[in-house]
Coordinates of C-alpha atoms in Angstrom, one line a residue:
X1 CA 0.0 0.0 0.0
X2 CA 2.8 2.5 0.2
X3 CA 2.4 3.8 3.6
X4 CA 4.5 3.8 6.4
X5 CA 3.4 1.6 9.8
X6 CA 3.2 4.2 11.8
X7 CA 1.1 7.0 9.6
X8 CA -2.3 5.1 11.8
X9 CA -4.0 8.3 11.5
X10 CA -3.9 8.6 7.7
X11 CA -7.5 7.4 7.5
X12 CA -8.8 10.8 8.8
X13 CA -6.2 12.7 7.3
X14 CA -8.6 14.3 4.5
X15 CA -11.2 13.8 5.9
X16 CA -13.0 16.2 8.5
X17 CA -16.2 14.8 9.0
X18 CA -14.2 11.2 10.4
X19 CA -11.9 13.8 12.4
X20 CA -14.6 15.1 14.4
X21 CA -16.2 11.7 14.8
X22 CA -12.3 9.8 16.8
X23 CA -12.5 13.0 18.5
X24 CA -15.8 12.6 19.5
X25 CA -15.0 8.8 20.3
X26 CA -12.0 9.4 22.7
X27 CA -14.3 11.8 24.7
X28 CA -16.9 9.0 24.8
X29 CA -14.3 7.1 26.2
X30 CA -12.7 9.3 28.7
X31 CA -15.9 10.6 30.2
X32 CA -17.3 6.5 30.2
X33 CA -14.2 6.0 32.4
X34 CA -14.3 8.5 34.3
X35 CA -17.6 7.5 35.1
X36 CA -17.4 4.3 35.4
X37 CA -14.5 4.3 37.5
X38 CA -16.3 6.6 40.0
X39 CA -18.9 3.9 40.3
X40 CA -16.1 1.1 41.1
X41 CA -14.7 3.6 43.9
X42 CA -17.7 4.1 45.5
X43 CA -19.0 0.3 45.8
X44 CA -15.2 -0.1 47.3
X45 CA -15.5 2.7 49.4
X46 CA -15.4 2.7 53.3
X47 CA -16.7 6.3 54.5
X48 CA -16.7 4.8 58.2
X49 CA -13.8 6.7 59.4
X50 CA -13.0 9.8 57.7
X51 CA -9.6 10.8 59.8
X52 CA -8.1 7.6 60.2
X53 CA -9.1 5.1 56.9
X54 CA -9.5 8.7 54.7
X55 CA -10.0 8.1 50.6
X56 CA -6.8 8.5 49.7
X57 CA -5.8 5.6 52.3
X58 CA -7.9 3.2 50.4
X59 CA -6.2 4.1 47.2
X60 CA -9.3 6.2 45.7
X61 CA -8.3 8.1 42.7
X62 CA -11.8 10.2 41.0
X63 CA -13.7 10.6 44.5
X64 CA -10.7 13.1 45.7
X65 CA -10.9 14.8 42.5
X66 CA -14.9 15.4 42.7
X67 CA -14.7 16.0 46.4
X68 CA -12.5 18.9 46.1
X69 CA -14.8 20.7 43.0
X70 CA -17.8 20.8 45.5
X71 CA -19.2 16.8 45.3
X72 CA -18.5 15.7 49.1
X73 CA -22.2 13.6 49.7
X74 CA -23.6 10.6 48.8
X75 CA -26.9 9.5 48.2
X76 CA -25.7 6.6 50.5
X77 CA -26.3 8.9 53.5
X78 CA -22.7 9.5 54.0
X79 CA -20.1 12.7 53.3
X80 CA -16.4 12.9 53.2
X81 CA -16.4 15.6 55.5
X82 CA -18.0 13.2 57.8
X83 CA -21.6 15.0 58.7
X84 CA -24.5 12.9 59.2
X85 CA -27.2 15.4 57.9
X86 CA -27.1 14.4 53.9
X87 CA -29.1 15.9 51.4
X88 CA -26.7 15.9 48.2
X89 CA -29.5 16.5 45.9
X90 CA -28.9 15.0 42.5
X91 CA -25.1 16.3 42.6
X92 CA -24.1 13.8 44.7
X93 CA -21.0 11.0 43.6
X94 CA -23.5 8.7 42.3
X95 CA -25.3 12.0 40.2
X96 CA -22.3 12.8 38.9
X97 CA -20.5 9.4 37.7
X98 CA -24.4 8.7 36.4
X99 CA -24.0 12.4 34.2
X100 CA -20.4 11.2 32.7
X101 CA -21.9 7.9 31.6
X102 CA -25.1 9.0 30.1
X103 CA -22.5 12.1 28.3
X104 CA -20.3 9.2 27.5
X105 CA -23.6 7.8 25.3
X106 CA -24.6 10.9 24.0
X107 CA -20.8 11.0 22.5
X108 CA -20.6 7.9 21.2
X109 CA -23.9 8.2 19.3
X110 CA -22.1 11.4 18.0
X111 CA -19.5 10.2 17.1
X112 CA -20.9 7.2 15.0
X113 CA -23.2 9.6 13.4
X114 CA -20.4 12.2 11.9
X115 CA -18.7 8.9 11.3
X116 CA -21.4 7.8 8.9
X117 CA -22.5 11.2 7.9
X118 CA -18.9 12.7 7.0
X119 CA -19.1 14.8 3.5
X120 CA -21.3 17.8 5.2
X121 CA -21.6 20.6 3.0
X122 CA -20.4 22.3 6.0
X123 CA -16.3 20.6 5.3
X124 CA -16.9 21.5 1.9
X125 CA -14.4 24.5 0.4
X126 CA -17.1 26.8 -1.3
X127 CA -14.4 27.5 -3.9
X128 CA -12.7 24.3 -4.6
X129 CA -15.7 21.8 -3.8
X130 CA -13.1 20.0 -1.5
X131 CA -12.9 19.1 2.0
X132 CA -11.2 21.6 3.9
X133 CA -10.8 23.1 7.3
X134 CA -10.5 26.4 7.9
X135 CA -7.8 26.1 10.8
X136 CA -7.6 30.0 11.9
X137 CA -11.0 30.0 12.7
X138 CA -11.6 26.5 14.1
X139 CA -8.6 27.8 16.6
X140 CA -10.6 31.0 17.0
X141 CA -13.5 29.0 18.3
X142 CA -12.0 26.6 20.6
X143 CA -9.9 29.5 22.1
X144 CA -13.5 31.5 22.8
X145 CA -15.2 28.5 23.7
X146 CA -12.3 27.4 26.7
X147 CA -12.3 30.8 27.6
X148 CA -16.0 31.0 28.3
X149 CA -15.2 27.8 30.5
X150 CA -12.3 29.0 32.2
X151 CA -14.6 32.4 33.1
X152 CA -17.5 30.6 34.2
X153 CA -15.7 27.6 36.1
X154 CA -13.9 31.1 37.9
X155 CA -16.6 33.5 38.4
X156 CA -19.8 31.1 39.2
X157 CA -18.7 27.8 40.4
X158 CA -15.5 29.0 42.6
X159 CA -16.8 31.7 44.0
X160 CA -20.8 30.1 44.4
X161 CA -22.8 32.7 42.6
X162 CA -23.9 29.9 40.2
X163 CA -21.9 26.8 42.1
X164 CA -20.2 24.9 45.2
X165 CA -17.1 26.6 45.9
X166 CA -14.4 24.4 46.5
X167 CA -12.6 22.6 48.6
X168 CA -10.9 25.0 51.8
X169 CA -8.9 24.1 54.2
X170 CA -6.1 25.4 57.1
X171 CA -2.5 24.5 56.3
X172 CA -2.3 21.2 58.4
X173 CA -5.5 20.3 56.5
X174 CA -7.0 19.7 59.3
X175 CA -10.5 21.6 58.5
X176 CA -10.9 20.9 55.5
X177 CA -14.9 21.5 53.9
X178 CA -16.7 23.0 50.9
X179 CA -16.6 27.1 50.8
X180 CA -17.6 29.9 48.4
X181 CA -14.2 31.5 47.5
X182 CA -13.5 35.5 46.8
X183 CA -11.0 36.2 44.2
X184 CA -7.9 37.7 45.3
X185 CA -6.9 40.2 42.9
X186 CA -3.8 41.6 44.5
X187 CA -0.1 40.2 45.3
X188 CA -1.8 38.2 47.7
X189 CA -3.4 36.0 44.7
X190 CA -0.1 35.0 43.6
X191 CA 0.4 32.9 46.8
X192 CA 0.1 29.0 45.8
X193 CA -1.7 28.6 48.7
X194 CA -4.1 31.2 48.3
X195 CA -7.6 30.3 46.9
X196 CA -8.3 33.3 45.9
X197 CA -5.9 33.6 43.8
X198 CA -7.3 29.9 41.9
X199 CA -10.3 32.0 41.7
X200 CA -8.6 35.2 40.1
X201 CA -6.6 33.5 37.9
X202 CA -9.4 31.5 36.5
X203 CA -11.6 34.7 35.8
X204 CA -8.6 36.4 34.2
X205 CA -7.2 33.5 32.0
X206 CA -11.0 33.2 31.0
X207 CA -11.6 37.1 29.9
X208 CA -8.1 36.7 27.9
X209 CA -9.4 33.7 26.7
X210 CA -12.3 35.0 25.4
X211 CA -10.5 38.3 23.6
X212 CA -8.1 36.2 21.8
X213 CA -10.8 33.7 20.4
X214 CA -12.8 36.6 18.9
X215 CA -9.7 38.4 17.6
X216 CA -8.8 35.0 15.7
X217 CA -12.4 34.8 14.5
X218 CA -12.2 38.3 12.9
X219 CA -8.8 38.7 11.9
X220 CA -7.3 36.2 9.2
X221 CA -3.5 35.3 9.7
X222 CA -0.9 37.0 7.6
X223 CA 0.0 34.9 4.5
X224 CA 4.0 34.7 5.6
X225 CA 2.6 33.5 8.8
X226 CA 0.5 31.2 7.5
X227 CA 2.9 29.8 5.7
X228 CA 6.1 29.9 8.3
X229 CA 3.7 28.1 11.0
X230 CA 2.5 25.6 8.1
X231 CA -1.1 27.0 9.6
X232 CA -2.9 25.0 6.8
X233 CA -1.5 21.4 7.9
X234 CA -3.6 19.3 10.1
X235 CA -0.9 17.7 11.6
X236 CA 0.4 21.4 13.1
X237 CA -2.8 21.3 15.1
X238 CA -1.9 18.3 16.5
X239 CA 1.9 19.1 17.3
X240 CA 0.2 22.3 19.2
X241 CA -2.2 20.4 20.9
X242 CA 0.5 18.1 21.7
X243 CA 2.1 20.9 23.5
X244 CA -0.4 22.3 25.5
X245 CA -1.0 19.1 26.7
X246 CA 2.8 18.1 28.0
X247 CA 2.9 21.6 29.1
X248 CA -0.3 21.0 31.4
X249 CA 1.1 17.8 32.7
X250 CA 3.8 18.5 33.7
X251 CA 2.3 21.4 36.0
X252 CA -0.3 19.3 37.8
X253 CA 2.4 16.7 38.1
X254 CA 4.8 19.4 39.7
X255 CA 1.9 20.7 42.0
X256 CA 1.0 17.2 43.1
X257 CA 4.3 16.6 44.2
X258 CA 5.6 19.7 45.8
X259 CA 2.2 21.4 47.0
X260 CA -1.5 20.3 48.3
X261 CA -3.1 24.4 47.0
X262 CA -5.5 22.5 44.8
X263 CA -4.9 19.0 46.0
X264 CA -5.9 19.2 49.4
X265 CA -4.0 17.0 51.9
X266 CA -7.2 15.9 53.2
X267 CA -8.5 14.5 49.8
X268 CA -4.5 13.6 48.1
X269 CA -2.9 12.8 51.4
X270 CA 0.1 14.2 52.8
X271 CA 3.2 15.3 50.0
X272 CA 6.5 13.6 50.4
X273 CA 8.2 16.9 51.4
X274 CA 6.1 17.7 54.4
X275 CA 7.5 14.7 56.0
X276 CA 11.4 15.1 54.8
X277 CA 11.2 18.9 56.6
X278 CA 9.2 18.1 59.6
X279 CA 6.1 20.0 58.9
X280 CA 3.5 17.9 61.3
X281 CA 6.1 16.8 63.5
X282 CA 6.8 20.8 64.1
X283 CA 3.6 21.7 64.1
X284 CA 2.9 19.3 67.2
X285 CA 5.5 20.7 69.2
X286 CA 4.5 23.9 68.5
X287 CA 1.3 22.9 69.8
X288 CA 2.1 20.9 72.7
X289 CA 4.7 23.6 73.8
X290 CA 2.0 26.3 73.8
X291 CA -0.8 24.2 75.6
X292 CA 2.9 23.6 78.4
X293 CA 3.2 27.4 78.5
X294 CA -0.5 28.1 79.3
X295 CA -0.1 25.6 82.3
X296 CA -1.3 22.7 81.1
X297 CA 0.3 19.3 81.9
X298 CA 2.5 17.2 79.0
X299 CA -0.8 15.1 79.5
X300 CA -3.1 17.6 78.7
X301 CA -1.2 18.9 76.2
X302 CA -0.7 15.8 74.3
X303 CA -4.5 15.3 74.8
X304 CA -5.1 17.9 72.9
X305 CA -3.4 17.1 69.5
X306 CA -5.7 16.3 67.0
X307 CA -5.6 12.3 65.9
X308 CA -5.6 13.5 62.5
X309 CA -2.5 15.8 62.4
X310 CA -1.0 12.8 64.6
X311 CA -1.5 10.5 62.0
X312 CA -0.4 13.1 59.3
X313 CA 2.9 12.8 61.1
X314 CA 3.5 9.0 59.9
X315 CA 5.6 8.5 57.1
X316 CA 3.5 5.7 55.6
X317 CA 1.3 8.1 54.7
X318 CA 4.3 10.0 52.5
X319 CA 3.5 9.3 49.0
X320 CA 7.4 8.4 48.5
X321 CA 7.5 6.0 51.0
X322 CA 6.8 2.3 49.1
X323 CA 7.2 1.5 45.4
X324 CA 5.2 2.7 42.7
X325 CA 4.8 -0.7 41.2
X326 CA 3.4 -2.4 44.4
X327 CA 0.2 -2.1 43.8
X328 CA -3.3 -1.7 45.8
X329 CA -4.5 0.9 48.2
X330 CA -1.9 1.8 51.0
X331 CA -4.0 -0.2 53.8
X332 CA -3.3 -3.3 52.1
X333 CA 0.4 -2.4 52.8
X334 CA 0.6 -1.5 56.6
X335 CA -3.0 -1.6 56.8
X336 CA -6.1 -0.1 58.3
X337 CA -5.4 2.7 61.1
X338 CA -7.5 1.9 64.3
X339 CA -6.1 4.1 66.6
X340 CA -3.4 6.9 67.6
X341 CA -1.1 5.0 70.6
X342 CA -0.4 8.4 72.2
X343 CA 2.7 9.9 72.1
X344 CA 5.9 8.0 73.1
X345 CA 8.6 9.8 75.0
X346 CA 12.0 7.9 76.2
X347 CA 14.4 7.6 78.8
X348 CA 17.2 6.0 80.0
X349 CA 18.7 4.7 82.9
X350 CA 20.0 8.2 84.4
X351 CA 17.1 10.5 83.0
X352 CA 17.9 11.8 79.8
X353 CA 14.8 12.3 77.7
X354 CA 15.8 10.6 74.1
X355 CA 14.5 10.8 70.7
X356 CA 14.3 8.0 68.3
X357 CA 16.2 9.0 65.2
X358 CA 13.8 8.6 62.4
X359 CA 13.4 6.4 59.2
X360 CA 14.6 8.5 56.2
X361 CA 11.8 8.5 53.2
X362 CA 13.8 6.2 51.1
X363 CA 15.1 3.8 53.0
X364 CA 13.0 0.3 53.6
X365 CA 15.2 -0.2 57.0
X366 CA 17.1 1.6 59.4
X367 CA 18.9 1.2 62.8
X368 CA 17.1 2.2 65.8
X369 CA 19.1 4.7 67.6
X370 CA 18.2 6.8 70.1
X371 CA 20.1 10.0 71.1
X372 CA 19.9 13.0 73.8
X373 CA 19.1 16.7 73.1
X374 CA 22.6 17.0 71.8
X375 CA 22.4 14.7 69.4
X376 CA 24.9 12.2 71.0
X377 CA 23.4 8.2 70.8
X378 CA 22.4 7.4 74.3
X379 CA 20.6 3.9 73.2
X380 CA 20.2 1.3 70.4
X381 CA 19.3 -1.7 68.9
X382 CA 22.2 -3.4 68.1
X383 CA 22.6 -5.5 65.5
X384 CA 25.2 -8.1 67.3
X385 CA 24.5 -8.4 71.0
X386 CA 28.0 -9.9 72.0
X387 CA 29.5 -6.4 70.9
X388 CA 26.9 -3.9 72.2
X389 CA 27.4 -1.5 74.6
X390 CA 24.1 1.1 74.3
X391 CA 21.2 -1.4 74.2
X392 CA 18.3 -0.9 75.9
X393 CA 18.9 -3.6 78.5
X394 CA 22.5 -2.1 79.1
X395 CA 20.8 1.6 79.6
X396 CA 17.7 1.3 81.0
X397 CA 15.4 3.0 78.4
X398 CA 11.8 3.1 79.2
X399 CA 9.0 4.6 77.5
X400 CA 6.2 6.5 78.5
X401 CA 2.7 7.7 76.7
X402 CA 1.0 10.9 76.8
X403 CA -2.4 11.2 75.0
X404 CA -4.1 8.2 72.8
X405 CA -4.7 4.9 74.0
X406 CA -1.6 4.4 76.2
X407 CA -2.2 7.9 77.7
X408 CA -0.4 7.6 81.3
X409 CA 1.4 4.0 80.9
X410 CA 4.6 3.6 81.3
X411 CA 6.7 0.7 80.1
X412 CA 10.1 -1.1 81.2
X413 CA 10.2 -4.7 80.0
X414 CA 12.9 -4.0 77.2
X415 CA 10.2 -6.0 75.0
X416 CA 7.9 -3.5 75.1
X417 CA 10.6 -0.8 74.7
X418 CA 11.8 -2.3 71.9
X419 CA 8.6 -2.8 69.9
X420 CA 7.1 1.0 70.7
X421 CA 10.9 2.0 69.8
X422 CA 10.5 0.5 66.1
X423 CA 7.2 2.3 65.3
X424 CA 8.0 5.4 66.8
X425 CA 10.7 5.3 63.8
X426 CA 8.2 6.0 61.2
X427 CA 6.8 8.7 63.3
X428 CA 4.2 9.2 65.7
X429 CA 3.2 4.9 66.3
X430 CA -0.7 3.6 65.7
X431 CA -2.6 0.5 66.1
X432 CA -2.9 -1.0 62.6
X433 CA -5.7 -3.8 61.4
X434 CA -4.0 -6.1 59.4
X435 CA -6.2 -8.6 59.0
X436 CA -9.6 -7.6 57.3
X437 CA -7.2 -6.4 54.1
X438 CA -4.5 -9.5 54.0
X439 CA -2.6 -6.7 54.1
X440 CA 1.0 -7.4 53.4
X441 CA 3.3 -5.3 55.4
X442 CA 4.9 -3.6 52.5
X443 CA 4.7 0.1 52.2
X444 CA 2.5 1.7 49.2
X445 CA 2.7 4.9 47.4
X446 CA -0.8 7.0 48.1
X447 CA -2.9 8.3 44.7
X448 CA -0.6 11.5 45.0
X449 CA 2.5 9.4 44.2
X450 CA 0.3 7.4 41.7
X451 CA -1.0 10.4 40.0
X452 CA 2.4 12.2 39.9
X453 CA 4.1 9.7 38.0
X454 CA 1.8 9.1 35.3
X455 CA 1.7 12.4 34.2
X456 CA 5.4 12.7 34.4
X457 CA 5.6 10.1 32.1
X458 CA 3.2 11.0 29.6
X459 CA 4.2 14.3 29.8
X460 CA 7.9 12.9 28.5
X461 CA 5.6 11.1 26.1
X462 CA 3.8 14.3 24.7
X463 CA 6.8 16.4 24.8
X464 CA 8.6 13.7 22.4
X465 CA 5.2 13.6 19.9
X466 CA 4.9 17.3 19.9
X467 CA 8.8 17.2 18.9
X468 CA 8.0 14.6 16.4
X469 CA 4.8 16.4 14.6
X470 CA 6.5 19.8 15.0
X471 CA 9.3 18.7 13.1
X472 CA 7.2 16.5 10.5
X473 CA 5.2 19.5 9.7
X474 CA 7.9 22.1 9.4
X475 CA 10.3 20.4 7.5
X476 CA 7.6 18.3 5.5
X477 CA 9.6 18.3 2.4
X478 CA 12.0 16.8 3.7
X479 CA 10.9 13.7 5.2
X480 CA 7.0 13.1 4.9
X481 CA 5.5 9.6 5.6
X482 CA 2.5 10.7 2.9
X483 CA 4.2 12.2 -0.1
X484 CA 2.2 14.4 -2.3
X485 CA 1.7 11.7 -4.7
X486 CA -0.2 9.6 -2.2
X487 CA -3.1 12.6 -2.3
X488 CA -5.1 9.8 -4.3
X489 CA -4.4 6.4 -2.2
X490 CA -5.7 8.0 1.0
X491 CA -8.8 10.2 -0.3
X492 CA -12.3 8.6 0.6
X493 CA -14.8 7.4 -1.5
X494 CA -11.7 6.7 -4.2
X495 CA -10.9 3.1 -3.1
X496 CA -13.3 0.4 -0.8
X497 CA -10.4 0.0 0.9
X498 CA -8.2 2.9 1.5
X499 CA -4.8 2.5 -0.3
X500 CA -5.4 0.0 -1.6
X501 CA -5.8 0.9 -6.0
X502 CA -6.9 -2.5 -6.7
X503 CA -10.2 -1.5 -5.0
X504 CA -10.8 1.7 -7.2
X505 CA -14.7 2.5 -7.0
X506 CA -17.3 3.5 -9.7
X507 CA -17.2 7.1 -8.5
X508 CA -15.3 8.9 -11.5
X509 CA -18.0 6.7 -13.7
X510 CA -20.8 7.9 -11.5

C-alpha cells in the first residue's frame, strides 16, 4: 500500500467529518471512564472513618478529584467531610459518575453519526468543492469557547454565585470542607496557597481567553505566517495540541508533588516533602509547647493534639515511601489505622529524655538509635548483642505515653521498649488492622505518588510527539511519511479499501 506503519491516523487525514467523529469517540471514552471508575470507587468505598481510613488511604483516585470541585455527599447517607445530615440532591457522587456515563452515550452516538455522515456541506471549500478546514477560525472558536469555560468555572462555580465553591482548608489540613471562594486580585493571589488567587486567575485567563478567540475569529493570519507556521497542515494542530497538553502535565504533576493548594491534603494525602522537613512533626510541638506554657500538663497537652495531624505525622502516609509498582491501596500495605497510641517519649537509665532518630523517606530499614538533646546516641538496637554497649537492657530506656490509647502507661520490659521503639521510627506509632485487608506489610505509594508519576511520564511522552509532529510538519519536504503523490491512495470514496488501488470505485464513472 505504500504507507509507512506508523502514519495510523492517515484514514482521517482528509477527511473532516471522520476527524470530528475519533475525537468525539476518545471523549466517549474518557468521560465512560471516568464515570465508570467513579462507580467502582464508591461500591469499594469505606466512609466509616474519615480521619483515620480517609479516601486517599484506600487508594481512591476520582472521588478526591470530585470531592474537592464541590461533590463531598452521597446518596448513601454518607459525606467525606463526615456530617450525618445528607441531602446531596442530584449532585451527589452517584449523580455525577451517572451524568459522565449518560455524556459518554450521547458522545458515542455522536461520534458514530459524523462517522457515517462525514461529507457535510459544511467541510466543503465553497471555492474548490473540497474538504477543507479552515484552521484560523476553528482555533478562534475553541480559544473563545475554553475561555467562556475558564470564566464561568472562575466567576460562578468557585466563588458560588452559580456553584459549590471548592474545597478549603487550614494549612495542616485539618478543616478541610466546601466554601464559596473571593478572588484575590492583589499580590496576595499569587500565593500558591491562596484560593483566591485559583479563583482570580481562573476569571482572568477566562476574559483573555475569550478576547483572543474573537480576535482570531475576525482577523485572518498573515499569509507569511501562514505559511512559516505551516497554519494549513492538520498535523500542526496536533503538534500544538500536543504541547499544551505536555505543558499542562507536567504542571499538575509538579503541583501534586511539591504542593496540596488544589490538591488538598485531606482529599490527596500528605506530599512527600512535608514529611522530609518536619512539617506535622513541628507543628505538634508547637502545639504541645504552647498548651505547656498556658499551664497545662504534658498530659493535657498531648490530649489535645488532634488524631488527624498525629496521624499526618507518619511516614506511611508520604506518598514516597513504598514502590510505585506495588500495587493496591496503601491499607493493604501497613493496613487499616484503628487508633493513635499516644505519644511515646523515652528515657534512659539516668534520666535523659531521648528521641528515636527517624526512618529517612527512602530507605525500607534503618537502625534504631536513640540520642539525647545533643544529638549524642544514648541507646540502640544493636545489631550483634555480644558487641553492644548502648542497648536498651544495658541503659535502662523506658518509654512513656502521653495522649491516645496508652495515655499515662509507662513501660520497662525492654520488649515493650523495643517494639514502641521501632514504630516510633516511622513517626508518631498507631494500632494497625492487618487482617480484614490481607494486608502485606509492604509500604505503598498514596494516589498523590500514583497520579504524579503518570503524568510525568506521559508528559515525557507528549513532549517527544509534539517534537516529532513539529518537526514532520515544518520540514515536511524533507521527510513526509505521505508524499504528495499519495493525495489519491488516502482520499475517501476513491478506493473500498483505502490504499489499496486495486479497490478503485465506480465514483469517476458515477
Amino acid at each position: 500500500m505504500g504507507l509507512p506503519w506508523y502514519r495510523v491516523h492517515t484514514v482521517v487525514l482528509n477527511d473532516p467529518g471522520r476527524l470530528i467523529s475519533v475525537h468525539l469517540m476518545h471523549t466517549a471514552l474518557v468521560a465512560g471512564w471516568a464515570g465508570s471508575m467513579a462507580l467502582y470507587e464508591l461500591a469499594t468505598f469505606d466512609p466509616s472513618d474519615s480521619v483515620l481510613n480517609p479516601m486517599w488511604r484506600q487508594g481512591m483516585f476520582v472521588l478526591p478529584f470530585m470531592a474537592r470541585l464541590g461533590v463531598t455527599e452521597s446518596w448513601g447517607g454518607w459525606s467525606v467531610t463526615g456530617s450525618t445530615a445528607v441531602n446531596p440532591g442530584f449532585w451527589s457522587f452517584e449523580g455525577v459518575a451517572a451524568a459522565h456515563i449518560v455524556l459518554s452515550g450521547l458522545l458515542f452516538l455522536a461520534a458514530v453519526w459524523h462517522w457515517v455522515y462525514w461529507d457535510l456541506e459544511l467541510f466543503q471549500d465553497p471555492r474548490t468543492g473540497e474538504p477543507a478546514l479552515d484552521l484560523p477560525k476553528m482555533f478562534g472558536i475553541h480559544l473563545f469557547l475554553s475561555g467562556l469555560l475558564c470564566f464561568g468555572f472562575g466567576a460562578f462555580h468557585l466563588t458560588g454565585l452559580f456553584g459549590p465553591g471548592m474545597w478549603i482548608s487550614d494549612p495542616y489540613g485539618l478543616t478541610g470542607h466546601i466554601e464559596a471562594v473571593a478572588p484575590e486580585w492583589g499580590p496576595a493571589g499569587f500565593n500558591p496557597f491562596n484560593p483566591g488567587g485559583v479563583v482570580a486567575h481562573h476569571i482572568a485567563a477566562g476574559i483573555v481567553g475569550i478576547i483572543a478567540g474573537l480576535f482570531h475569529l475576525t482577523v485572518r493570519p498573515p499569509e507569511r505566517l501562514y505559511k512559516a507556521l505551516r497554519m494549513g497542515n492538520i498535523e500542526t494542530v496536533l503538534s500544538s495540541s500536543i504541547a499544551a497538553v505536555f505543558f499542562a502535565a507536567f504542571v499538575v504533576a509538579g503541583t501534586m508533588w511539591y504542593g496540596s493548594a488544589t490538591t488538598p491534603v485531606e482529599l490527596f494525602g500528605p506530599t512527600r516533602y512535608q514529611w522530609d522537613q518536619n512539617y506535622y512533626h513541628q507543628e505538634i510541638d508547637r502545639r504541645v509547647q504552647a498548651s505547656l506554657a498556658n499551664g497545662a500538663s504534658l498530659e493535657q497537652a498531648w490530649s489535645r493534639i488532634p488524631e488527624k495531624l498525629a496521624f499526618y505525622d507518619y511516614v506511611g502516609n508520604s506518598p514516597a515511601k513504598g514502590g510505585l509498582f506495588r500495587t493496591g491501596p496503601m491499607d493493604k500495605g501497613d493496613g487499616i489505622a484503628q487508633s493513635w497510641l499516644g505519644h511515646p517519649v523515652f528515657k534512659d537509665g539516668e534520666g535523659r529524655v531521648l528521641d528515636v532518630r527517624r526512618l529517612p523517606n527512602f530507605f525500607e530499614t534503618f537502625p534504631v538509635i536513640l540520642t539525647d538533646a545533643d544529638g549524642v546516641v544514648r541507646a540502640d538496637i544493636p545489631f550483634r548483642r555480644a558487641e553492644s554497649k548502648y542497648s536498651f537492657e544495658q541503659t535502662g530506656v523506658t518509654v512513656s505515653f502521653y495522649g491516645g490509647d496508652l495515655d499515662g502507661q509507662t513501660f520497662t520490659d525492654p520488649v515493650d521498649v523495643k517494639k514502641y521503639a521501632r514504630k516510633a521510627q516511622l513517626g508518631e506509632p498507631f494500632e494497625f488492622d492487618t487482617e480484614t485487608l490481607n494486608s502485606d506489610g509492604v509500604f505503598r505509594t498514596s494516589p498523590r505518588g500514583w497520579f504524579t508519576y503518570g503524568h510525568a511520564v506521559f508528559a515525557l511522552l507528549f513532549f517527544f510527539g509534539h517534537i516529532w509532529h513539529g518537526s514532520r510538519t515544518i520540514y515536511r519536504d524533507v521527510f513526509a511519511g505521505v508524499d504528495a503523490d499519495m493525495e489519491e491512495q488516502v482520499e475517501w470514496g476513491r478506493f473500498a479499501k483505502v490504499g489499496d488501488k486495486t479497490t478503485r470505485t465506480n465514483r469517476e464513472a458515477a
